Amino acid sequence: MKRALLEEDHEQFRELATEFNAREVSGKYAQWEKDHQIPREVWQSAGENGLLGLAVPEEFGGMGIDDYRFRVVLDEEFVRAGHLALALAFHLHDDLVLPYLINYGTDELKAKWLPRMVDGSTITSCAFTEPGAGSDLRAVRTKAVRDGDNWLLSGQKTFIGNGAFGDAALVLARTDGESGRATATSFSLFMVERSEGYSNGNPFDKMGLRASDTAELFFDEVKVSDADRIGEIGQGLAYVKEQLPQARLAIAVAASAICSASFAQALEHAANRSTFGQALTQYQNTRFELANLKTESHVTQTFVDQAVLAFNAGELSAEEAAEVKLWASESAKKLSDKALQIHGGYGYIMEYPIAQSFTAARLLTIFGGTSEIMRETIGRAL
Ligand SMILES: Cc1cc2nc3c(=O)[nH]c(=O)nc-3n(C[C@H](O)[C@H](O)[C@H](O)COP(=O)(O)OP(=O)(O)OC[C@H]3O[C@@H](n4cnc5c(N)ncnc54)[C@H](O)[C@@H]3O)c2cc1C
């Protein structure tokens, strides 16, 4: 079966991504993992090569590509090359921050932020989660208080990707002036640039995706111009809901790529490793495991590809995106585990790509909404 999703343009774009990986990332990635940092020059080079801000309209420096299949190809290439932290870091910038600016920002806001996100000179993060508010975003306590033409932002965020080395954050903050249980209209969104009162913790020592910096953010009466508010006051949660399909789909795409990569890595190892005088592929058990990996990664890819086409057509609902994220992330967790087993002890060593796939996959049933929250979402809509 030929994969129906991609066309010639997408495969040409894949070549660009493959070259970028080979030239800018291979051979350096292991050091970035030790540093918990993707160097700033790599962001800029990604910008120069047209890999960032694909959806940004031409008038704001981008290419105005609203075909999500290009993001799919990019993600697949980072995962296939074992550079999974780049997939995550660029995902936060492109899938989580950009859509809010593009869909709800004023022209002034777009002109200020979009060109520097496209050229990679400004690295952004998406700061929703707090120590007391992960699955339950209505528990967010970071607050913004009106002060003339500005807002004073105070609070703490946690688990923020690109948080330690990023330049600016998209922040969900309470703007209703209340401290009791929040309502659907208690929150607003702001683009917040590093300035006085904006600080971060050290990157967390994560089990995987270590080259991507994930950190706490602290805001102590940070002055934010009202011009950096996104959309209407009180509509923050409504916008977050509207953007759920893309946020969830993006994770499903990465998860599906991990499924395919896990199968490829297991097959290669099994073909080259011998025990008791024969290749692992000579054992029926290994062949059966590989057969399952191949079949299940195909099923996952087919489901995700269908969701990508629905998203392109503007038809992917938040509940359908929850199904795709649930299926693909749980599959990535399972398949990377099975593929790791085929590697024996080598699978446990981080320099082997399957160990990278396994630890990255473990995040995907948690990040961007846990599997339990996906089931809640799907179940409630029945
Ligand atoms: C490496 C990493 C990177 C991240 N990057 C970002 C980022 O860039 N920006 C950002 O804003 N956030 C980020 N997050 C946060 C992530 O989205 C949250 O961790 C996730 O939403 C879960 O929230 P929590 O950790 O507070 O878990 P909790 O909400 O405390 O959940 C704990 C457990 O309880 C379950 N649970 C909770 N509520 C229910 C319910 N109603 N029914 C059934 N079960 C329930 C959950 O499924 C989970 O198993 C990141 C997290 C990690 C680990």
Tab-separated table of C-alpha atoms and ligand atoms in Angstrom:
chain	number	residue	atom	x	y	z
A	1	MET	CA	0.000	0.000	0.000
A	2	LYS	CA	1.361	3.339	-1.009
A	3	ARG	CA	1.023	6.010	1.649
A	4	ALA	CA	-1.612	8.404	0.323
A	5	LEU	CA	-0.844	11.398	2.526
A	6	LEU	CA	2.195	12.955	0.901
A	7	GLU	CA	2.891	14.500	-2.509
A	8	GLU	CA	5.994	15.536	-4.400
A	9	ASP	CA	6.286	18.938	-2.640
A	10	HIS	CA	6.291	17.278	0.744
A	11	GLU	CA	9.007	14.827	-0.258
A	12	GLN	CA	11.134	17.713	-1.550
A	13	PHE	CA	10.672	19.453	1.782
A	14	ARG	CA	11.738	16.194	3.458
A	15	GLU	CA	15.067	16.424	1.626
A	16	LEU	CA	15.587	19.891	3.085
A	17	ALA	CA	14.876	18.553	6.569
A	18	THR	CA	17.172	15.552	6.035
A	19	GLU	CA	20.022	17.813	4.909
A	20	PHE	CA	19.443	20.116	7.873
A	21	ASN	CA	19.629	17.164	10.262
A	22	ALA	CA	22.817	15.862	8.687
A	23	ARG	CA	24.536	19.236	8.504
A	24	GLU	CA	23.426	20.986	11.695
A	25	VAL	CA	22.508	18.281	14.171
A	26	SER	CA	24.190	14.915	13.596
A	27	GLY	CA	27.337	14.483	15.657
A	28	LYS	CA	26.401	17.415	17.919
A	29	TYR	CA	23.164	16.225	19.443
A	30	ALA	CA	24.754	14.132	22.212
A	31	GLN	CA	26.507	17.228	23.564
A	32	TRP	CA	23.266	19.212	23.488
A	33	GLU	CA	21.692	16.465	25.565
A	34	LYS	CA	24.409	16.933	28.176
A	35	ASP	CA	23.905	20.715	28.072
A	36	HIS	CA	20.090	20.481	28.136
A	37	GLN	CA	20.163	23.068	25.378
A	38	ILE	CA	19.715	23.356	21.634
A	39	PRO	CA	22.141	26.136	20.649
A	40	ARG	CA	20.602	29.390	19.505
A	41	GLU	CA	22.502	29.202	16.162
A	42	VAL	CA	20.571	26.033	15.336
A	43	TRP	CA	17.273	27.883	15.710
A	44	GLN	CA	18.612	30.619	13.464
A	45	SER	CA	19.836	28.127	10.905
A	46	ALA	CA	16.431	26.400	10.986
A	47	GLY	CA	14.900	29.820	10.332
A	48	GLU	CA	17.255	30.508	7.421
A	49	ASN	CA	16.384	27.121	5.936
A	50	GLY	CA	12.657	27.795	6.105
A	51	LEU	CA	11.892	25.193	8.774
A	52	LEU	CA	10.277	27.528	11.318
A	53	GLY	CA	6.966	29.350	11.283
A	54	LEU	CA	5.680	27.568	8.198
A	55	ALA	CA	2.143	28.852	8.690
A	56	VAL	CA	3.127	32.512	9.114
A	57	PRO	CA	1.591	34.671	6.352
A	58	GLU	CA	4.027	36.078	3.782
A	59	GLU	CA	3.401	39.673	4.858
A	60	PHE	CA	4.880	38.761	8.264
A	61	GLY	CA	7.945	36.986	6.893
A	62	GLY	CA	6.653	33.428	6.535
A	63	MET	CA	5.552	31.229	3.672
A	64	GLY	CA	1.881	31.089	4.580
A	65	ILE	CA	1.787	27.288	4.377
A	66	ASP	CA	-1.440	26.108	5.954
A	67	ASP	CA	-0.927	22.519	4.772
A	68	TYR	CA	-0.072	20.599	7.942
A	69	ARG	CA	1.632	17.832	5.946
A	70	PHE	CA	4.815	19.905	5.850
A	71	ARG	CA	4.946	19.904	9.668
A	72	VAL	CA	4.377	16.112	9.526
A	73	VAL	CA	7.413	15.635	7.285
A	74	LEU	CA	9.601	17.786	9.515
A	75	ASP	CA	8.585	15.888	12.645
A	76	GLU	CA	9.134	12.540	10.926
A	77	GLU	CA	12.643	13.530	9.918
A	78	PHE	CA	13.664	14.679	13.408
A	79	VAL	CA	12.301	11.469	14.914
A	80	ARG	CA	13.827	9.213	12.252
A	81	ALA	CA	17.226	10.839	12.797
A	82	GLY	CA	16.892	10.359	16.564
A	83	HIS	CA	16.835	14.130	17.180
A	84	LEU	CA	13.590	14.003	19.097
A	85	ALA	CA	14.220	17.035	21.286
A	86	LEU	CA	14.239	19.240	18.191
A	87	ALA	CA	10.833	17.929	17.252
A	88	LEU	CA	9.584	18.930	20.724
A	89	ALA	CA	11.293	22.348	20.828
A	90	PHE	CA	10.057	23.361	17.365
A	91	HIS	CA	6.610	21.913	18.098
A	92	LEU	CA	6.197	24.261	21.079
A	93	HIS	CA	7.228	27.257	18.991
A	94	ASP	CA	5.284	26.359	15.826
A	95	ASP	CA	2.249	24.374	16.962
A	96	LEU	CA	1.536	25.910	20.360
A	97	VAL	CA	2.554	29.569	20.237
A	98	LEU	CA	2.207	30.557	16.579
A	99	PRO	CA	-1.467	29.628	16.059
A	100	TYR	CA	-2.556	31.980	18.856
A	101	LEU	CA	-0.687	34.884	17.282
A	102	ILE	CA	-1.886	34.076	13.774
A	103	ASN	CA	-5.523	33.462	14.716
A	104	TYR	CA	-6.167	36.011	17.452
A	105	GLY	CA	-3.360	38.593	17.277
A	106	THR	CA	-3.780	42.159	16.031
A	107	ASP	CA	-1.697	43.176	13.005
A	108	GLU	CA	0.512	45.139	15.395
A	109	LEU	CA	1.096	42.037	17.495
A	110	LYS	CA	1.787	39.906	14.429
A	111	ALA	CA	4.250	42.432	13.033
A	112	LYS	CA	6.078	42.492	16.350
A	113	TRP	CA	6.372	38.747	16.957
A	114	LEU	CA	5.984	36.706	13.781
A	115	PRO	CA	9.040	37.776	11.732
A	116	ARG	CA	11.434	37.013	14.586
A	117	MET	CA	9.778	33.676	15.267
A	118	VAL	CA	10.182	32.748	11.600
A	119	ASP	CA	13.880	33.649	11.444
A	120	GLY	CA	14.608	31.871	14.728
A	121	SER	CA	15.979	34.956	16.466
A	122	THR	CA	13.222	34.721	19.091
A	123	ILE	CA	12.629	31.376	20.778
A	124	THR	CA	9.214	31.015	22.380
A	125	SER	CA	7.577	28.775	24.919
A	126	CYS	CA	4.002	28.011	25.822
A	127	ALA	CA	3.451	28.566	29.556
A	128	PHE	CA	0.149	27.135	30.726
A	129	THR	CA	1.016	24.520	33.373
A	130	GLU	CA	1.609	25.494	37.010
A	131	PRO	CA	2.591	23.490	40.103
A	132	GLY	CA	-1.103	23.372	41.097
A	133	ALA	CA	-2.589	23.330	37.591
A	134	GLY	CA	-1.779	20.726	34.956
A	135	SER	CA	-4.797	18.745	33.791
A	136	ASP	CA	-7.043	21.322	35.459
A	137	LEU	CA	-6.197	24.636	33.796
A	138	ARG	CA	-8.965	26.442	35.658
A	139	ALA	CA	-6.729	26.131	38.730
A	140	VAL	CA	-4.138	28.471	37.131
A	141	ARG	CA	-3.181	31.136	39.673
A	142	THR	CA	-0.778	33.331	37.705
A	143	LYS	CA	-2.532	36.668	37.563
A	144	ALA	CA	-2.350	39.800	35.461
A	145	VAL	CA	-3.543	43.044	36.981
A	146	ARG	CA	-4.342	46.072	34.828
A	147	ASP	CA	-1.994	49.030	35.337
A	148	GLY	CA	-2.844	51.786	32.846
A	149	ASP	CA	-1.692	50.675	29.378
A	150	ASN	CA	0.127	47.727	30.925
A	151	TRP	CA	-0.547	44.638	32.951
A	152	LEU	CA	1.493	43.449	35.944
A	153	LEU	CA	1.987	39.701	35.696
A	154	SER	CA	2.828	37.596	38.764
A	155	GLY	CA	2.968	33.852	39.258
A	156	GLN	CA	4.812	30.627	38.632
A	157	LYS	CA	4.733	28.154	35.739
A	158	THR	CA	6.318	24.721	35.584
A	159	PHE	CA	7.405	22.103	33.009
A	160	ILE	CA	7.809	24.825	30.389
A	161	GLY	CA	9.627	23.646	27.254
A	162	ASN	CA	12.104	26.224	25.853
A	163	GLY	CA	11.616	27.849	29.266
A	164	ALA	CA	15.231	28.146	30.376
A	165	PHE	CA	16.738	29.521	27.162
A	166	GLY	CA	13.685	30.946	25.413
A	167	ASP	CA	13.151	34.673	24.937
A	168	ALA	CA	9.416	34.941	25.421
A	169	ALA	CA	6.433	32.953	26.636
A	170	LEU	CA	2.787	32.698	25.747
A	171	VAL	CA	1.248	32.921	29.214
A	172	LEU	CA	-2.218	31.958	30.410
A	173	ALA	CA	-3.094	34.232	33.325
A	174	ARG	CA	-6.106	35.056	35.396
A	175	THR	CA	-7.483	38.507	34.629
A	176	ASP	CA	-10.794	38.577	36.507
A	177	GLY	CA	-9.252	39.959	39.710
A	178	GLU	CA	-10.776	37.096	41.721
A	179	SER	CA	-9.071	34.367	43.718
A	180	GLY	CA	-11.926	31.858	44.162
A	181	ARG	CA	-12.824	29.095	41.713
A	182	ALA	CA	-12.310	30.397	38.188
A	183	THR	CA	-14.948	30.467	35.466
A	184	ALA	CA	-14.616	29.980	31.708
A	185	THR	CA	-13.995	33.732	31.311
A	186	SER	CA	-11.453	34.230	34.085
A	187	PHE	CA	-8.342	34.019	31.882
A	188	SER	CA	-6.503	35.874	29.135
A	189	LEU	CA	-3.408	35.191	27.056
A	190	PHE	CA	-0.291	37.359	26.815
A	191	MET	CA	3.018	37.281	24.946
A	192	VAL	CA	5.578	37.986	27.638
A	193	GLU	CA	9.132	38.911	26.818
A	194	ARG	CA	12.080	38.456	29.138
A	195	SER	CA	12.364	41.644	31.197
A	196	GLU	CA	12.622	42.727	34.820
A	197	GLY	CA	10.827	40.268	37.100
A	198	TYR	CA	10.887	37.386	34.534
A	199	SER	CA	13.181	34.552	35.616
A	200	ASN	CA	13.528	30.788	35.256
A	201	GLY	CA	14.791	27.761	37.117
A	202	ASN	CA	17.497	25.413	35.851
A	203	PRO	CA	16.440	22.915	33.181
A	204	PHE	CA	14.847	19.832	34.753
A	205	ASP	CA	16.869	16.631	34.622
A	206	LYS	CA	14.391	14.754	32.402
A	207	MET	CA	14.508	11.017	31.617
A	208	GLY	CA	14.393	11.757	27.888
A	209	LEU	CA	14.311	14.538	25.305
A	210	ARG	CA	17.190	15.960	27.291
A	211	ALA	CA	18.421	18.442	24.697
A	212	SER	CA	15.142	20.321	25.041
A	213	ASP	CA	15.210	22.586	28.100
A	214	THR	CA	12.175	22.249	30.360
A	215	ALA	CA	12.058	24.624	33.312
A	216	GLU	CA	10.042	26.613	35.801
A	217	LEU	CA	9.204	30.239	35.022
A	218	PHE	CA	8.709	32.920	37.648
A	219	PHE	CA	6.957	36.224	37.085
A	220	ASP	CA	7.275	38.946	39.702
A	221	GLU	CA	5.181	41.937	38.640
A	222	VAL	CA	6.454	41.697	35.072
A	223	LYS	CA	5.219	44.685	33.071
A	224	VAL	CA	3.361	43.499	29.940
A	225	SER	CA	1.985	45.994	27.452
A	226	ASP	CA	-1.721	45.694	26.712
A	227	ALA	CA	-0.663	45.518	23.060
A	228	ASP	CA	0.873	42.108	23.879
A	229	ARG	CA	-2.446	40.736	25.055
A	230	ILE	CA	-3.775	38.134	22.605
A	231	GLY	CA	-7.406	38.451	21.569
A	232	GLU	CA	-10.169	39.466	23.954
A	233	ILE	CA	-9.897	39.771	27.710
A	234	GLY	CA	-11.488	36.720	29.345
A	235	GLN	CA	-11.304	34.532	26.223
A	236	GLY	CA	-8.026	32.751	27.077
A	237	LEU	CA	-9.595	29.375	27.885
A	238	ALA	CA	-11.911	29.571	24.882
A	239	TYR	CA	-8.885	30.082	22.610
A	240	VAL	CA	-7.033	27.204	24.261
A	241	LYS	CA	-10.043	24.966	23.548
A	242	GLU	CA	-10.172	26.087	19.918
A	243	GLN	CA	-6.504	25.228	19.449
A	244	LEU	CA	-6.763	21.749	20.997
A	245	PRO	CA	-7.075	19.928	17.647
A	246	GLN	CA	-3.680	21.155	16.429
A	247	ALA	CA	-1.976	20.701	19.811
A	248	ARG	CA	-3.204	17.106	20.065
A	249	LEU	CA	-2.666	16.246	16.429
A	250	ALA	CA	0.943	17.441	16.617
A	251	ILE	CA	1.669	15.036	19.461
A	252	ALA	CA	-0.031	12.205	17.580
A	253	VAL	CA	2.157	12.912	14.551
A	254	ALA	CA	5.328	12.673	16.645
A	255	ALA	CA	3.992	9.522	18.321
A	256	SER	CA	3.285	7.876	14.986
A	257	ALA	CA	6.788	8.742	13.812
A	258	ILE	CA	8.149	7.093	16.961
A	259	CYS	CA	6.133	3.939	16.186
A	260	SER	CA	7.618	3.735	12.675
A	261	ALA	CA	11.133	4.525	13.893
A	262	SER	CA	10.869	1.908	16.656
A	263	PHE	CA	9.973	-0.759	14.118
A	264	ALA	CA	12.835	0.267	11.810
A	265	GLN	CA	15.326	0.314	14.688
A	266	ALA	CA	14.195	-3.093	15.967
A	267	LEU	CA	14.354	-4.633	12.472
A	268	GLU	CA	17.850	-3.330	11.868
A	269	HIS	CA	19.096	-4.574	15.217
A	270	ALA	CA	17.452	-7.978	14.824
A	271	ALA	CA	18.935	-8.441	11.353
A	272	ASN	CA	22.457	-7.627	12.547
A	273	ARG	CA	22.551	-9.293	15.955
A	274	SER	CA	23.274	-13.006	16.277
A	275	THR	CA	22.735	-15.303	19.222
A	276	PHE	CA	23.352	-19.054	19.304
A	277	GLY	CA	24.841	-18.792	15.820
A	278	GLN	CA	21.939	-17.161	14.040
A	279	ALA	CA	20.452	-13.726	13.466
A	280	LEU	CA	17.637	-12.692	15.785
A	281	THR	CA	15.359	-12.549	12.752
A	282	GLN	CA	15.709	-16.321	12.462
A	283	TYR	CA	13.692	-16.775	15.647
A	284	GLN	CA	9.971	-17.020	15.109
A	285	ASN	CA	9.296	-15.019	18.273
A	286	THR	CA	11.383	-12.099	16.989
A	287	ARG	CA	9.707	-12.246	13.584
A	288	PHE	CA	6.279	-12.246	15.246
A	289	GLU	CA	7.219	-9.265	17.387
A	290	LEU	CA	8.529	-7.450	14.310
A	291	ALA	CA	5.349	-8.341	12.418
A	292	ASN	CA	3.270	-6.807	15.217
A	293	LEU	CA	5.450	-3.693	15.262
A	294	LYS	CA	5.117	-3.241	11.524
A	295	THR	CA	1.367	-3.792	11.484
A	296	GLU	CA	0.610	-1.605	14.482
A	297	SER	CA	2.811	1.243	13.276
A	298	HIS	CA	0.994	1.115	9.916
A	299	VAL	CA	-2.405	1.229	11.622
A	300	THR	CA	-1.282	4.188	13.725
A	301	GLN	CA	0.142	6.028	10.732
A	302	THR	CA	-3.055	5.488	8.738
A	303	PHE	CA	-5.217	6.863	11.551
A	304	VAL	CA	-2.924	9.862	12.090
A	305	ASP	CA	-2.686	10.575	8.352
A	306	GLN	CA	-6.480	10.618	8.158
A	307	ALA	CA	-6.577	13.093	11.036
A	308	VAL	CA	-4.009	15.299	9.274
A	309	LEU	CA	-6.237	15.443	6.198
A	310	ALA	CA	-9.271	16.231	8.375
A	311	PHE	CA	-7.292	18.976	10.102
A	312	ASN	CA	-6.243	20.446	6.748
A	313	ALA	CA	-9.904	20.512	5.760
A	314	GLY	CA	-10.815	22.276	9.029
A	315	GLU	CA	-12.838	19.246	10.117
A	316	LEU	CA	-10.876	17.713	13.006
A	317	SER	CA	-12.803	18.193	16.249
A	318	ALA	CA	-11.157	18.386	19.686
A	319	GLU	CA	-12.724	15.001	20.547
A	320	GLU	CA	-11.411	13.355	17.368
A	321	ALA	CA	-8.000	14.873	18.025
A	322	ALA	CA	-8.190	13.378	21.535
A	323	GLU	CA	-8.834	9.929	20.002
A	324	VAL	CA	-5.858	10.268	17.696
A	325	LYS	CA	-3.568	11.543	20.451
A	326	LEU	CA	-4.714	8.777	22.818
A	327	TRP	CA	-4.207	6.026	20.249
A	328	ALA	CA	-0.916	7.226	18.823
A	329	SER	CA	0.769	8.104	22.120
A	330	GLU	CA	-0.276	4.849	23.822
A	331	SER	CA	0.927	2.970	20.712
A	332	ALA	CA	4.280	4.770	20.769
A	333	LYS	CA	4.711	3.815	24.425
A	334	LYS	CA	3.889	0.171	23.731
A	335	LEU	CA	5.766	-0.235	20.462
A	336	SER	CA	8.947	1.500	21.630
A	337	ASP	CA	8.929	-0.817	24.659
A	338	LYS	CA	8.563	-3.933	22.477
A	339	ALA	CA	11.258	-2.667	20.103
A	340	LEU	CA	13.576	-1.957	23.012
A	341	GLN	CA	13.152	-5.548	24.235
A	342	ILE	CA	14.394	-6.819	20.870
A	343	HIS	CA	17.580	-4.786	21.432
A	344	GLY	CA	18.389	-6.626	24.673
A	345	GLY	CA	20.822	-4.662	26.858
A	346	TYR	CA	21.739	-2.298	24.032
A	347	GLY	CA	18.222	-0.903	24.190
A	348	TYR	CA	18.930	0.413	27.654
A	349	ILE	CA	21.908	2.495	26.515
A	350	MET	CA	21.006	6.052	25.625
A	351	GLU	CA	23.283	6.258	22.607
A	352	TYR	CA	21.045	3.689	20.905
A	353	PRO	CA	18.172	5.419	19.081
A	354	ILE	CA	15.605	3.036	20.541
A	355	ALA	CA	16.416	4.274	24.058
A	356	GLN	CA	15.743	7.816	22.822
A	357	SER	CA	12.465	6.703	21.235
A	358	PHE	CA	11.391	4.878	24.392
A	359	THR	CA	12.047	7.772	26.791
A	360	ALA	CA	10.492	10.315	24.399
A	361	ALA	CA	7.406	8.159	23.918
A	362	ARG	CA	6.932	8.015	27.666
A	363	LEU	CA	6.196	11.741	27.709
A	364	LEU	CA	3.550	11.659	25.022
A	365	THR	CA	0.784	10.042	27.083
A	366	ILE	CA	1.272	12.824	29.667
A	367	PHE	CA	2.225	16.028	27.861
A	368	GLY	CA	-0.440	18.156	26.188
A	369	GLY	CA	-3.197	16.396	28.127
A	370	THR	CA	-2.854	12.960	29.700
A	371	SER	CA	-4.416	9.793	28.284
A	372	GLU	CA	-6.919	9.899	31.147
A	373	ILE	CA	-7.990	13.420	30.135
A	374	MET	CA	-8.227	12.265	26.486
A	375	ARG	CA	-10.559	9.440	27.590
A	376	GLU	CA	-12.585	11.915	29.672
A	377	THR	CA	-12.915	14.191	26.626
A	378	ILE	CA	-13.939	11.357	24.322
A	379	GLY	CA	-16.241	9.798	26.924
A	380	ARG	CA	-18.036	13.042	27.781
A	381	ALA	CA	-18.881	13.641	24.124
A	382	LEU	CA	-20.461	10.208	23.621
B	1	LIG	C1	8.755	17.128	29.777
B	1	LIG	C2	7.494	17.926	29.924
B	1	LIG	C3	7.308	19.029	29.103
B	1	LIG	C4	6.167	19.800	29.244
B	1	LIG	N1	6.043	20.950	28.508
B	1	LIG	C5	5.045	21.814	28.790
B	1	LIG	C6	5.015	23.100	28.156
B	1	LIG	O1	5.874	23.443	27.328
B	1	LIG	N2	4.018	23.971	28.519
B	1	LIG	C7	3.066	23.646	29.431
B	1	LIG	O2	2.211	24.479	29.710
B	1	LIG	N3	3.061	22.413	30.040
B	1	LIG	C8	4.033	21.511	29.744
B	1	LIG	N4	4.052	20.273	30.374
B	1	LIG	C9	3.029	19.949	31.347
B	1	LIG	C10	2.092	18.822	30.919
B	1	LIG	O3	1.216	19.236	29.904
B	1	LIG	C11	1.375	18.361	32.216
B	1	LIG	O4	2.353	17.645	32.963
B	1	LIG	C12	0.160	17.502	31.938
B	1	LIG	O5	-0.873	18.279	31.386
B	1	LIG	C13	-0.359	16.824	33.216
B	1	LIG	O6	-0.483	17.734	34.271
B	1	LIG	P1	0.166	17.387	35.704
B	1	LIG	O7	1.597	17.005	35.478
B	1	LIG	O8	-0.093	18.531	36.619
B	1	LIG	O9	-0.577	16.095	36.209
B	1	LIG	P2	-1.937	16.065	37.057
B	1	LIG	O10	-2.950	16.957	36.434
B	1	LIG	O11	-1.595	16.289	38.480
B	1	LIG	O12	-2.390	14.554	36.858
B	1	LIG	C14	-1.830	13.478	37.602
B	1	LIG	C15	-2.531	12.179	37.203
B	1	LIG	O13	-3.912	12.278	37.531
B	1	LIG	C16	-4.693	12.020	36.384
B	1	LIG	N5	-5.896	12.868	36.398
B	1	LIG	C17	-5.957	14.208	36.600
B	1	LIG	N6	-7.210	14.636	36.498
B	1	LIG	C18	-7.973	13.557	36.192
B	1	LIG	C19	-9.350	13.357	35.914
B	1	LIG	N7	-10.224	14.357	35.907
B	1	LIG	N8	-9.775	12.099	35.662
B	1	LIG	C20	-8.915	11.067	35.648
B	1	LIG	N9	-7.583	11.195	35.875
B	1	LIG	C21	-7.116	12.426	36.141
B	1	LIG	C22	-3.806	12.375	35.215
B	1	LIG	O14	-4.224	11.738	34.028
B	1	LIG	C23	-2.465	11.886	35.716
B	1	LIG	O15	-2.338	10.514	35.491
B	1	LIG	C24	5.176	19.453	30.208
B	1	LIG	C25	5.357	18.317	31.003
B	1	LIG	C26	6.502	17.569	30.883
B	1	LIG	C27	6.690	16.385	31.801
